[in-house]
Coordinates of C-alpha atoms and ligand atoms in Angstrom, one line a residue:
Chain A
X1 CA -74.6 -123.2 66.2
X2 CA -74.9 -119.6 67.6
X3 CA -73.4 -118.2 70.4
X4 CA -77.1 -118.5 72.7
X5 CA -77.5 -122.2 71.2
X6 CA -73.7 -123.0 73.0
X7 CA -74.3 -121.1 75.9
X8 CA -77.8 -122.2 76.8
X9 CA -76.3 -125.7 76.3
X10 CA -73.7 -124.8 78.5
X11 CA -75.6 -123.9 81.0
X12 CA -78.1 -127.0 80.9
X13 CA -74.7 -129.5 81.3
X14 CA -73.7 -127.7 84.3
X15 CA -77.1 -127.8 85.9
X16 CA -77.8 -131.1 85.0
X17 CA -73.8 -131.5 86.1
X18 CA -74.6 -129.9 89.7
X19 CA -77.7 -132.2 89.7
X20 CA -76.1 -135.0 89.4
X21 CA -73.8 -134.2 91.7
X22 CA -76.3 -133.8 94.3
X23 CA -77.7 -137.2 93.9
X24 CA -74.1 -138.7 94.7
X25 CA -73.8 -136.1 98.0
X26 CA -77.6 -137.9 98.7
X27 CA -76.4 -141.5 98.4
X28 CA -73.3 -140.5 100.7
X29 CA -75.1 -139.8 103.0
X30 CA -77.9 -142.6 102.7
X31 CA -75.2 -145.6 102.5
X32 CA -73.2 -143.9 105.7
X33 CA -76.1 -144.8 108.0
X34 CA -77.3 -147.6 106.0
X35 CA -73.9 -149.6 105.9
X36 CA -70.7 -150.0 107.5
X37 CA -68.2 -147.4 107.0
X38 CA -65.1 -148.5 105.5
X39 CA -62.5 -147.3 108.1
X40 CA -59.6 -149.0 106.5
X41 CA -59.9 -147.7 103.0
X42 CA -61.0 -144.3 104.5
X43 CA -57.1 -144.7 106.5
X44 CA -55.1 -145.6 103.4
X45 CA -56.8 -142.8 101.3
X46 CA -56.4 -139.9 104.3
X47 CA -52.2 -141.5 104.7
X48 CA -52.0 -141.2 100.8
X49 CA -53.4 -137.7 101.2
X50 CA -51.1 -136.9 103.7
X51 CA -47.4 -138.4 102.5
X52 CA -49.1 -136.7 99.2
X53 CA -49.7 -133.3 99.8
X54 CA -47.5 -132.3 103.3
X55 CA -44.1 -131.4 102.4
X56 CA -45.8 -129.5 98.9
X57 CA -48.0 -127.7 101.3
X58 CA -45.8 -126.9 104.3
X59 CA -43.6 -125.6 101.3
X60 CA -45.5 -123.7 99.6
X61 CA -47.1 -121.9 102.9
X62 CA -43.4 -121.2 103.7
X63 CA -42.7 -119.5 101.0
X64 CA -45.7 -117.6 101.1
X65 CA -44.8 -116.5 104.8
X66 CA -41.5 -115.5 103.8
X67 CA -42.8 -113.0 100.8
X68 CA -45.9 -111.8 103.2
X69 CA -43.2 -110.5 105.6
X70 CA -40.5 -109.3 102.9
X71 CA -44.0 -107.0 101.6
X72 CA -45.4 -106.1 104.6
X73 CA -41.5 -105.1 106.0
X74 CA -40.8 -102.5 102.7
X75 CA -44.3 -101.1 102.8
X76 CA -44.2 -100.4 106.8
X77 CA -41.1 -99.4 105.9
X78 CA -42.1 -96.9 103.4
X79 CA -45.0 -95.2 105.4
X80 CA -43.5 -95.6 108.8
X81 CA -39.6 -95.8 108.3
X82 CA -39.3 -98.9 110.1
X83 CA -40.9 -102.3 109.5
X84 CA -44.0 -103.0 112.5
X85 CA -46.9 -105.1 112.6
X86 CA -45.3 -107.8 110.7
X87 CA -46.3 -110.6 113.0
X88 CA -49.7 -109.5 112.7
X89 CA -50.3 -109.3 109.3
X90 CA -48.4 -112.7 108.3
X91 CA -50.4 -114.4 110.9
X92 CA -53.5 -112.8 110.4
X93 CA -53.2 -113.5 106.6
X94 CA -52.0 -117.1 107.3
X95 CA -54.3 -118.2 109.7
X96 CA -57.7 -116.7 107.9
X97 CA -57.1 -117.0 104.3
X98 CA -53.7 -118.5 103.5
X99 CA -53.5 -120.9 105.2
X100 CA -56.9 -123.1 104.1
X101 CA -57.0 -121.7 100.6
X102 CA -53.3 -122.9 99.5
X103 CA -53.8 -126.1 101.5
X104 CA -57.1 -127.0 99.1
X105 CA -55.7 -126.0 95.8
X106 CA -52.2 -127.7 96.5
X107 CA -54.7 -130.8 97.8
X108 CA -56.4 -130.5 94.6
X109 CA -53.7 -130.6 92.4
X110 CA -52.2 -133.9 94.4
X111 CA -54.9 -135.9 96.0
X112 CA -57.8 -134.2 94.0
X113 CA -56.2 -135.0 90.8
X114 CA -54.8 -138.8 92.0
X115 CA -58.8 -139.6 93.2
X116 CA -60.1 -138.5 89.6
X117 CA -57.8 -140.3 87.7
X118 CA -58.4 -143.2 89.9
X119 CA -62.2 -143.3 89.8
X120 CA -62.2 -142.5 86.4
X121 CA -59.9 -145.2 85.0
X122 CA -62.2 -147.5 87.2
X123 CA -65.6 -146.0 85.3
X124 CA -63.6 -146.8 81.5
X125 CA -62.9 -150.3 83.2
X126 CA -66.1 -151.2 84.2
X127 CA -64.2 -151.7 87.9
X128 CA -67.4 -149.5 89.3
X129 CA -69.7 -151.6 88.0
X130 CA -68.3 -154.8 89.3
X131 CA -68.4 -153.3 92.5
X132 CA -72.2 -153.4 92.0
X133 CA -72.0 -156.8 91.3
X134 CA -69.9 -157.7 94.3
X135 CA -72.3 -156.5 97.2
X136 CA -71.3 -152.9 97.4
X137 CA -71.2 -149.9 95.6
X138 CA -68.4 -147.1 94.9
X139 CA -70.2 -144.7 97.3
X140 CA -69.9 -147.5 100.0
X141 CA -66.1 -148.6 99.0
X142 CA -64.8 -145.6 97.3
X143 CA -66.5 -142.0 97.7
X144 CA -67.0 -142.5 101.5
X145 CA -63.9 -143.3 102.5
X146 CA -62.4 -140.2 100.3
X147 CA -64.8 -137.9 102.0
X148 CA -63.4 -139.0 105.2
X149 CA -59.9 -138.8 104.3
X150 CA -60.4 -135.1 103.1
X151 CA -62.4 -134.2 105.8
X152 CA -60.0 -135.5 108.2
X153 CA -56.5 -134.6 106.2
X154 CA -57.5 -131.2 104.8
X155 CA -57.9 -129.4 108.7
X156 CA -54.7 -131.1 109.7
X157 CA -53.0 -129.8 106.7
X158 CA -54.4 -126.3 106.7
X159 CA -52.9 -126.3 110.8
X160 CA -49.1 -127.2 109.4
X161 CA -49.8 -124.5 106.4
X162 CA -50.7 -122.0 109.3
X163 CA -47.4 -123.0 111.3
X164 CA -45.2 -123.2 108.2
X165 CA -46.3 -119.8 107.0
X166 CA -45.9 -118.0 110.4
X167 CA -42.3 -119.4 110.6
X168 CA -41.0 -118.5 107.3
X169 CA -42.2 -114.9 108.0
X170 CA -40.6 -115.2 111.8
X171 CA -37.7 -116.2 109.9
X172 CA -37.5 -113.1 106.7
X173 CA -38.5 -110.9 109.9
X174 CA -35.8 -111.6 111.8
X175 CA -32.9 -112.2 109.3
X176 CA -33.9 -109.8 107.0
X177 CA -35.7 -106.9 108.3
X178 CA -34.1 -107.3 112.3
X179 CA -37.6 -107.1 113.6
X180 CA -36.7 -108.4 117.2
X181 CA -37.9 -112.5 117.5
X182 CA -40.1 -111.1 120.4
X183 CA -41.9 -108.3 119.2
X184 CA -43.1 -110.5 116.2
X185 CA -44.5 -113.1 118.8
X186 CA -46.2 -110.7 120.8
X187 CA -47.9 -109.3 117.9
X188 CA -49.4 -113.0 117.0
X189 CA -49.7 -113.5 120.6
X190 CA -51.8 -110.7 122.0
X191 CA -53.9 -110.0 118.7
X192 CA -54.4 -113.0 117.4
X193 CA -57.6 -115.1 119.3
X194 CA -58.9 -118.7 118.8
X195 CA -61.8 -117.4 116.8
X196 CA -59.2 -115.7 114.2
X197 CA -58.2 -119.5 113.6
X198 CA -61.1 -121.3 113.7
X199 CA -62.6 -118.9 110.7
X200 CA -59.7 -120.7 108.8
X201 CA -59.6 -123.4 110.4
X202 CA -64.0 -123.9 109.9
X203 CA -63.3 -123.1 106.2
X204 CA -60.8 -125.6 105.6
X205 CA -64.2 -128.2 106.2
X206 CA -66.1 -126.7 103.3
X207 CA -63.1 -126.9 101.2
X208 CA -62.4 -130.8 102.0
X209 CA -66.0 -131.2 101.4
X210 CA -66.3 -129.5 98.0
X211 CA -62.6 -131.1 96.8
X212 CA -63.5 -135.2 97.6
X213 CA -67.4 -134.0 95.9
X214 CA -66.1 -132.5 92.4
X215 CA -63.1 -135.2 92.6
X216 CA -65.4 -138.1 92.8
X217 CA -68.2 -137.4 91.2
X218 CA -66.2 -136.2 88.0
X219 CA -64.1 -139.4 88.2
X220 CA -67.6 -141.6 88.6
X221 CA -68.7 -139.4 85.2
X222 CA -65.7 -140.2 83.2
X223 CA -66.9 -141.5 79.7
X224 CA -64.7 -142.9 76.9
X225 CA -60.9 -144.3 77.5
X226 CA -58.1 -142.6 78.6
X227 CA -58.6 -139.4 76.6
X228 CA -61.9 -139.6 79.2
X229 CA -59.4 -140.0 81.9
X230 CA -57.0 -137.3 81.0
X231 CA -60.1 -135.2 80.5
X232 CA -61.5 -135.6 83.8
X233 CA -58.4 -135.2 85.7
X234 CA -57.6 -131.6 84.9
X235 CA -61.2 -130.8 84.5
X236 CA -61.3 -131.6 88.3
X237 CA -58.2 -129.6 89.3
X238 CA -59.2 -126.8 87.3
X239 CA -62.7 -126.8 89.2
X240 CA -61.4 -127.6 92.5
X241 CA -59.5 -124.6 92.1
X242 CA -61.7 -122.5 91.0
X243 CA -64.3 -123.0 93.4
X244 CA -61.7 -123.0 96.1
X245 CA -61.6 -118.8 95.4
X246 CA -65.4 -118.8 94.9
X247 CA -66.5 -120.8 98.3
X248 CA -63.6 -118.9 100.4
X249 CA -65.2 -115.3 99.3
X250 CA -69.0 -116.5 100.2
X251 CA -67.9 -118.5 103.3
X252 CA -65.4 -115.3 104.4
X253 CA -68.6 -113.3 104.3
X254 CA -71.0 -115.2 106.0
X255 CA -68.4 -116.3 109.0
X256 CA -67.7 -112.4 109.0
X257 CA -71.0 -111.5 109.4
X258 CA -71.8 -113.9 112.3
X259 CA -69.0 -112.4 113.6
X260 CA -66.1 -115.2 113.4
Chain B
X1 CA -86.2 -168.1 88.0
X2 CA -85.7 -164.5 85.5
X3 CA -88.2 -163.5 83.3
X4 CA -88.0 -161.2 80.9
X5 CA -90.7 -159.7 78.6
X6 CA -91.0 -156.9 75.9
X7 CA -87.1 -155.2 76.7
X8 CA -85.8 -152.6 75.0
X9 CA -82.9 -150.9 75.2
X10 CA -81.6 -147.5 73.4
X11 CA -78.0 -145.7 73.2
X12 CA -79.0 -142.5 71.6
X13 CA -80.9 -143.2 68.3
X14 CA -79.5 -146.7 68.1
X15 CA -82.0 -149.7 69.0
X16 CA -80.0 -152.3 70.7
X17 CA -82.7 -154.7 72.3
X18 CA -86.2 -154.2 70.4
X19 CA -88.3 -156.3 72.6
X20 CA -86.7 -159.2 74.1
X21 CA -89.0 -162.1 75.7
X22 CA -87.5 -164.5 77.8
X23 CA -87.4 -166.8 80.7
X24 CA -85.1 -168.8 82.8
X25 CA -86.5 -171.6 84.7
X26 CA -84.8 -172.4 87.9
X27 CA -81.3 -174.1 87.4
X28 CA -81.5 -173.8 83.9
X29 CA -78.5 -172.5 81.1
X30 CA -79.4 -170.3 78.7
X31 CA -76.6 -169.7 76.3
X32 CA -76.9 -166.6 74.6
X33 CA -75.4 -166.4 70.8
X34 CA -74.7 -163.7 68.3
X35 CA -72.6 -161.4 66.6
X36 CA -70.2 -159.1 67.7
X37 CA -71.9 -156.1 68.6
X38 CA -75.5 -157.7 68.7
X39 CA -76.3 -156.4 72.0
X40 CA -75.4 -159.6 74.3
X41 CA -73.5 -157.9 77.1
X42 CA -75.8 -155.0 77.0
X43 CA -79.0 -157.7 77.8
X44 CA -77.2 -159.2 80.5
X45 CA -76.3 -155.7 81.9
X46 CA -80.0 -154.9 82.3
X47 CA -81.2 -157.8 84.2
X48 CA -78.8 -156.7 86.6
X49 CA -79.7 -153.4 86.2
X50 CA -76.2 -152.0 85.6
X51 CA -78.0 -150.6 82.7
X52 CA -81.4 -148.8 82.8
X53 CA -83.8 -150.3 80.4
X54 CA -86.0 -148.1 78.5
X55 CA -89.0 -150.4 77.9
X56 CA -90.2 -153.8 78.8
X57 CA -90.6 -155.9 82.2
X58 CA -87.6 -158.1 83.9
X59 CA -88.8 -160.1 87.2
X60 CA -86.1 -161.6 89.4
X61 CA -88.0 -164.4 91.4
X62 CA -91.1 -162.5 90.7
X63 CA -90.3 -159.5 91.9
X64 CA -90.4 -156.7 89.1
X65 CA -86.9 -155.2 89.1
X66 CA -87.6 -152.7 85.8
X67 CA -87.9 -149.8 87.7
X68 CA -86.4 -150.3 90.7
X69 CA -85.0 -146.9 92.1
X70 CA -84.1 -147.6 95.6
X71 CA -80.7 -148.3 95.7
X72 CA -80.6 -150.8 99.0
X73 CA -83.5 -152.8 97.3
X74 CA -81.7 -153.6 94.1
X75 CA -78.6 -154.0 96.0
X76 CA -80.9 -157.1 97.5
X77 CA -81.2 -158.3 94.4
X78 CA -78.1 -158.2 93.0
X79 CA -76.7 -159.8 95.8
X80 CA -78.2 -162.9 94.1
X81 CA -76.2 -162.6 91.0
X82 CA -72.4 -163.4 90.3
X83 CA -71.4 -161.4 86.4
X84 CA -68.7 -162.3 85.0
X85 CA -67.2 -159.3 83.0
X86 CA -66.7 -159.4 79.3
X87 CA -63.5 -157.8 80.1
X88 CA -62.8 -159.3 83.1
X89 CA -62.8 -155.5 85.2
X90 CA -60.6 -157.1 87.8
X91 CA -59.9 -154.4 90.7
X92 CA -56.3 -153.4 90.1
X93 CA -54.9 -151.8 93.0
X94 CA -55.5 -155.1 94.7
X95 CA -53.7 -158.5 94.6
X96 CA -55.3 -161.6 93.0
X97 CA -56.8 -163.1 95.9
X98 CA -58.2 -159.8 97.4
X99 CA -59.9 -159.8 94.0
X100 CA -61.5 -163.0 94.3
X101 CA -62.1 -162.6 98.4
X102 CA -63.6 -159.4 97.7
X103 CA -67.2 -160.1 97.8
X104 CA -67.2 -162.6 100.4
X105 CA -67.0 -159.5 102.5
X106 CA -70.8 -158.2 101.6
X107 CA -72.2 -161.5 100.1
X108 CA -71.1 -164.5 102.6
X109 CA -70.7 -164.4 106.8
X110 CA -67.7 -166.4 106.0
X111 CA -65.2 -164.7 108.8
X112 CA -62.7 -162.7 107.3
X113 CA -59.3 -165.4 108.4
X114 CA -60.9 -167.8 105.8
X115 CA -61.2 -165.6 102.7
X116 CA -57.4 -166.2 101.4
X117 CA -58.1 -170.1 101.7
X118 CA -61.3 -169.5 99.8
X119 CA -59.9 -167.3 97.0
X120 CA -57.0 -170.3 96.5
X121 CA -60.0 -172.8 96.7
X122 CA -61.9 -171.1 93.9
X123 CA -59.1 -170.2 91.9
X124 CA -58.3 -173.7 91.8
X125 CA -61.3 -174.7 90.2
X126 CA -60.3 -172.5 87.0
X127 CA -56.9 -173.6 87.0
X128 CA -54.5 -171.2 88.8
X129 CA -52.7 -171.7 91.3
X130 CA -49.5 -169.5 92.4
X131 CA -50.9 -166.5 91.5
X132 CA -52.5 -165.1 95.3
X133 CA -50.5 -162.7 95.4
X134 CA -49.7 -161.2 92.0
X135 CA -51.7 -157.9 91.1
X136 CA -53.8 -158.2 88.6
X137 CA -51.4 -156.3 85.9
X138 CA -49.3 -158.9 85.9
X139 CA -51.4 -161.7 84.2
X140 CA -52.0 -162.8 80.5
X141 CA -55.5 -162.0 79.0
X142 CA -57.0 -166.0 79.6
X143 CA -55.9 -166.1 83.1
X144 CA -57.1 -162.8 84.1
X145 CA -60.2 -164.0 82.3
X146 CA -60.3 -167.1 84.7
X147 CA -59.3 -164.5 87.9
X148 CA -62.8 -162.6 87.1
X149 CA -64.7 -166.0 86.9
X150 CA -63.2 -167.1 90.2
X151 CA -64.7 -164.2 91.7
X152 CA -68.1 -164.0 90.2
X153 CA -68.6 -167.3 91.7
X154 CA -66.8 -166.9 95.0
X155 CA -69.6 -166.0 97.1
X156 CA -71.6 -169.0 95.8
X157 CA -74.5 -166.9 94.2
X158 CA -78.0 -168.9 92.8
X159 CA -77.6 -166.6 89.6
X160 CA -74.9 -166.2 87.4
X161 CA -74.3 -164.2 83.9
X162 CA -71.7 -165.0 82.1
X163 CA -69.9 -163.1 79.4
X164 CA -67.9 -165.0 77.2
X165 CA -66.3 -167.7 80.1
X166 CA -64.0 -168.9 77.7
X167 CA -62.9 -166.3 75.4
X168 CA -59.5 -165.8 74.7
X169 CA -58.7 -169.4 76.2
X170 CA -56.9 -172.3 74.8
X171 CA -59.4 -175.3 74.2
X172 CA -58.1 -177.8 77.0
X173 CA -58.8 -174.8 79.3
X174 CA -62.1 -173.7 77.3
X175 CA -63.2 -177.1 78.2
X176 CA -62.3 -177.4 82.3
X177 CA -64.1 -174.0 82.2
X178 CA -67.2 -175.7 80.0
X179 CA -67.1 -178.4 83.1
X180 CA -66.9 -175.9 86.0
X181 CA -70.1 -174.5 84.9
X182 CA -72.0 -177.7 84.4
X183 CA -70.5 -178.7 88.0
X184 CA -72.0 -175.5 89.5
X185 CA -75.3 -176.1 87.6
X186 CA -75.6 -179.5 89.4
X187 CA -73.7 -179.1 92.6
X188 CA -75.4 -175.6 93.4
X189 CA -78.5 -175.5 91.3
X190 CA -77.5 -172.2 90.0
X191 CA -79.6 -170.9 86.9
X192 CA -77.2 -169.4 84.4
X193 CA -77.0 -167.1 81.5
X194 CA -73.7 -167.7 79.1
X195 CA -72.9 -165.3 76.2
X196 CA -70.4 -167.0 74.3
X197 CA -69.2 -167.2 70.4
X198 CA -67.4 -170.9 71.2
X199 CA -70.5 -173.0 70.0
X200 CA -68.5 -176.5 71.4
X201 CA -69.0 -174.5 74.4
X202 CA -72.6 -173.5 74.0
X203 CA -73.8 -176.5 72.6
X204 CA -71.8 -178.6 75.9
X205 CA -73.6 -176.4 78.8
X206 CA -76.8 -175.5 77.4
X207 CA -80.6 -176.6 77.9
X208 CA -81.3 -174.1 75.9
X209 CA -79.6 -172.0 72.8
X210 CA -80.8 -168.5 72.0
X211 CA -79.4 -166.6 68.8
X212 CA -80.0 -162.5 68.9
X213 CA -80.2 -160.7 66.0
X214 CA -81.3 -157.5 65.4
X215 CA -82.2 -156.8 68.8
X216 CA -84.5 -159.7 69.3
X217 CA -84.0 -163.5 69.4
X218 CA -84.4 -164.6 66.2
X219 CA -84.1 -168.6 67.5
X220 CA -84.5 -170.5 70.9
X221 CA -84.3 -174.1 71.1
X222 CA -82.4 -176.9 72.8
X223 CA -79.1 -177.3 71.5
X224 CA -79.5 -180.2 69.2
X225 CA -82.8 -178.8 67.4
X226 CA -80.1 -175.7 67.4
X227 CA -77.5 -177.3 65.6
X228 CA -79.6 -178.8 62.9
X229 CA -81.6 -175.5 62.5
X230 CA -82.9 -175.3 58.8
X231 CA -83.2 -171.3 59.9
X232 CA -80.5 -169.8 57.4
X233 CA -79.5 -167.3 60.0
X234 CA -78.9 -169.7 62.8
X235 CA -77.8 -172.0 60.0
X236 CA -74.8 -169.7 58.8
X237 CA -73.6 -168.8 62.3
X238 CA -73.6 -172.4 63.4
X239 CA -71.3 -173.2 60.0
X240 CA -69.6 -170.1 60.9
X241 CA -69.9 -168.7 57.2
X242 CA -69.2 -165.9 55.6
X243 CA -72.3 -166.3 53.1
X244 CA -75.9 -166.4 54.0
X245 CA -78.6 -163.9 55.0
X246 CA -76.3 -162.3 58.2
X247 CA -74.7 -159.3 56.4
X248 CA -71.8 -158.0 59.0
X249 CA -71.2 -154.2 57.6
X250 CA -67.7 -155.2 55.7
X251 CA -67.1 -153.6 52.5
X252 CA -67.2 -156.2 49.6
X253 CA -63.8 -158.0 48.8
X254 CA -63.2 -157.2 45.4
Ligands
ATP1 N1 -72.3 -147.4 76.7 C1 -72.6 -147.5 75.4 N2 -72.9 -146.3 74.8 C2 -73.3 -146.3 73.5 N3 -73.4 -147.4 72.7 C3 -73.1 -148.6 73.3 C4 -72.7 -148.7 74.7 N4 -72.5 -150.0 75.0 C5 -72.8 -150.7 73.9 N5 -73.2 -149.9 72.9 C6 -73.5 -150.3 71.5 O1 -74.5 -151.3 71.7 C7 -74.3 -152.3 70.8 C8 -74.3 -153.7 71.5 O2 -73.1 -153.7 72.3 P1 -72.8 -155.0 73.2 O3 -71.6 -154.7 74.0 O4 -74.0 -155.4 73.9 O5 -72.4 -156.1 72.1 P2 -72.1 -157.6 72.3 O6 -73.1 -158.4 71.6 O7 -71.7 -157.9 73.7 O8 -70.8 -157.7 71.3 P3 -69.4 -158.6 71.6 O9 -69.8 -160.0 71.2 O10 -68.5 -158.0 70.6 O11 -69.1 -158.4 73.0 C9 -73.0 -152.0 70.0 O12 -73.3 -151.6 68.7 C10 -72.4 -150.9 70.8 O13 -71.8 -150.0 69.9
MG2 MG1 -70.1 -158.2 74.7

């Protein structure tokens, strides 16, 4: 086949992929006000998503603190002889970008991953379609609830990122580059304002949304055994990912041009 | 009562149901007959519209469910049906009894401190008992079998399809299943559809025996008139022969 043959059909499977994906955001939203909600599976999925994905995030938000400071400290270094404004760039960096965008890929790679594996080996099992057959359906008992739980877990996790990232740069500033504990809060303190965090904080929404739609609706497409599984799993993380870089860019722009 | 007239089915180029015509009076068994790969599970999955038909009419009470596209009307109707998977697609995050409780939740108003007494009630009936709480990884192939019949007819539903209730069974079991669904067929009136290969089975709970072939039923008739079928197809899968006019796709043995 030539090269225009695979990438037109490349092309029509991800449109007809992002169609499809539509129709299952559509029957979200139709069964949520058409049936009750599903509180309790929506509470086990956002605890699984939690215990999952805190101590990975908090770590690796830590860490990221730690080596924004260690940067920022040598380059104010450099240009001004002594290491200022740390506090402010950690946080600013944390709190905006940071924060939300390692909170969704490390959520992807746990909870993202664990929901299209799960879905998926239920689609090879024909465990969706007995749901049919039992008086519900998986957007009722399975997609809702793991909208929920993202929507809900994702915000709270992208808040302990922020916190986890600001300390481990309070903590490389003060050990390492004897910025003074004070003079690193008041820099978070007086420039940082509530509409600094809610940019992150709003994005961290879009992300949850987008991760519990690709996870889902990838699982529900599995086709074929476990290879099928395997298949859709990382093709979900990978995505997740992906898009996690793509959405932050177009939402950064739009919440900086209204201004937030 | 189901009818079902002129239904096809396609998976890619290959014709699995070329026109099927069929109906199910009320309280009725239709056992379903044929060989491996014939297409039996995927007719059943149509009249419940798991799968989409791609030609041909099926009514459910009268009420034309071919097309159906909105999904809370043909939730209605499925709500009349019990399907017993072929596989048994038992939930498996969830213990035993959660499986068979679990549509009592959106098919009966039974309150919710009854369900466990219910799934022990109904997995009596297919012969288990002491395995509530187990998960469903944790059973042989018949039981689990008999785990996925206890919930397909849980909720008591006027319609149920059965795929192959007593494969993979022993024969003193095959035949308290055999009786289970002759005691729902009179106790509850329920009109059922059984795919199964056991012809004891078929030929114990039937009013009527269909044979598909080649995506269309090649025989209908009551049990008996099956049996002694002078049609060479029905014939040779009645004997259970290896000669006759039903060539399965096996090399010659030299
Ligand atoms: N999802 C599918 N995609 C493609 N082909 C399918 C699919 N499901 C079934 N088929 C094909 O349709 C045919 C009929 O399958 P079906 O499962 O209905 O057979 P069956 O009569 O139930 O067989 P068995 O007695 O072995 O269960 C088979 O040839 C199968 O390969
Ligand atoms: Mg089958």
């Amino acid at each position: 086949m030539s090269i225009f043959g695979l990438a037109g059909r490349a092309v029509l499977s991800s449109a007809a992929g992002i169609g499809r994906a539509a129709l299952l955001v559509r029957s979200v939203f139709f069964w949520s006000f058409k049936a009750k909600i599903e509180w309790r599976q929506a509470f086990i999925q956002a605890v699984r998503i939690g215990v999952d994905s805190l101590a990975v995030t908090m770590l690796t938000s830590f860490f990221t603190g730690m080596v924004l400071a260690l940067q920022a400290g040598s380059t104010t270094k450099n240009l001004f002889n002594e290491p200022i404004y740390i506090g402010i760039l950690v946080g600013f960096s944390m709190v905006k970008e940071l924060g939300p965008v390692l909170t969704a890929i490390v959520v992807s790679g746990r909870a993202g991953a664990a929901i299209a594996a799960e879905l998926g080996t239920m689609c090879v099992t024909e465990q969706i379609d007995a749901l049919y057959t039992l008086g519900t359906n998986p957007a009722r008992y399975l997609v809702i609830p793991r909208y929920i739980a993202c929507l809900a877990m994702l915000p709270i996790l992208t808040v302990f990122a922020d916190f986890s990232g600001i300390l481990g740069g309070f903590l490389v500033s003060v050990t390492r580059l004897d910025v003074p504990s004070t003079t690193y809060r008041q820099d978070i303190l007086t420039f940082m304002t509530t509409s600094d965090f809610m940019h992150g904080f709003s994005k961290s929404f879009l992300f949850a949304f987008m991760i519990a739609t690709v996870c889902c609706f990838k699982g529900l497409s599995t086709r074929g055994g476990a290879e099928g599984v395997g298949r859709t799993t990382t093709g979900a993380v990978v995505l997740c990912m992906v898009l996690t870089l793509v959405l932050d860019y177009f939402a950064t722009a739009i919440l900086v041009s209204l201004g937030i | 009562m189901i009818e079902i007239s002129g239904l096809r089915k396609n998976f890619g180029p290959k014709q699995v149901l070329r026109g099927i015509d069929i109906a199910i009076a009320e309280g009725k068994t239709l056992c379903v007959v044929g060989g491996s790969g014939s297409g039996k599970s995927t007719f059943i999955k149509c009249i419940i519209r798991l799968l989409h038909p791609d030609g041909g009419a099926i009514k459910v009470d009268g009420q034309d469910i071919t097309h159906m596209e909105d999904e809370y009307a043909l939730a209605a109707v499925r709500r009349k049906f019990g399907y017993l998977f072929q596989e048994g697609a038992l939930f498996d995050s969830i213990s035993v009894w959660e499986n068979v409780a679990f549509g009592l939740r959106y098919l009966s108003d039974e309150p919710p401190s009854r369900y466990r007494e219910i799934a022990k009630q109904k997995l009596a009936l297919v012969g288990l008992d002491n395995v509530c709480d187990l998960r469903p990884s944790e059973l042989s192939g018949g039981m689990k079998k008999r785990v996925a019949l206890a919930r397909a007819i849980a909720a008591e539903p006027r319609y149920i399809l059965y795929d192959e209730p007593t494969s993979g069974l022993d024969p003193i079991m095959s035949d308290i299943i055999n009786d289970l669904i002759l005691h729902l067929k009179r106790k509850l009136a329920v009109t059922s559809i059984v795919i199964t290969h056991d012809m004891k089975s078929a030929f114990k709970i039937a009013d009527e025996v269909a044979m598909l072939y080649e995506g269309n039923f090649i025989a209908r008739c009551a049990p008996e008139e099956f049996r002694k079928s002078d049609n060479p197809f029905v014939h040779q899968f009645v004997e259970g022969s290896g000669e006759g006019p039903i060539k399965m796709k096996i090399r010659d043995l030299e």
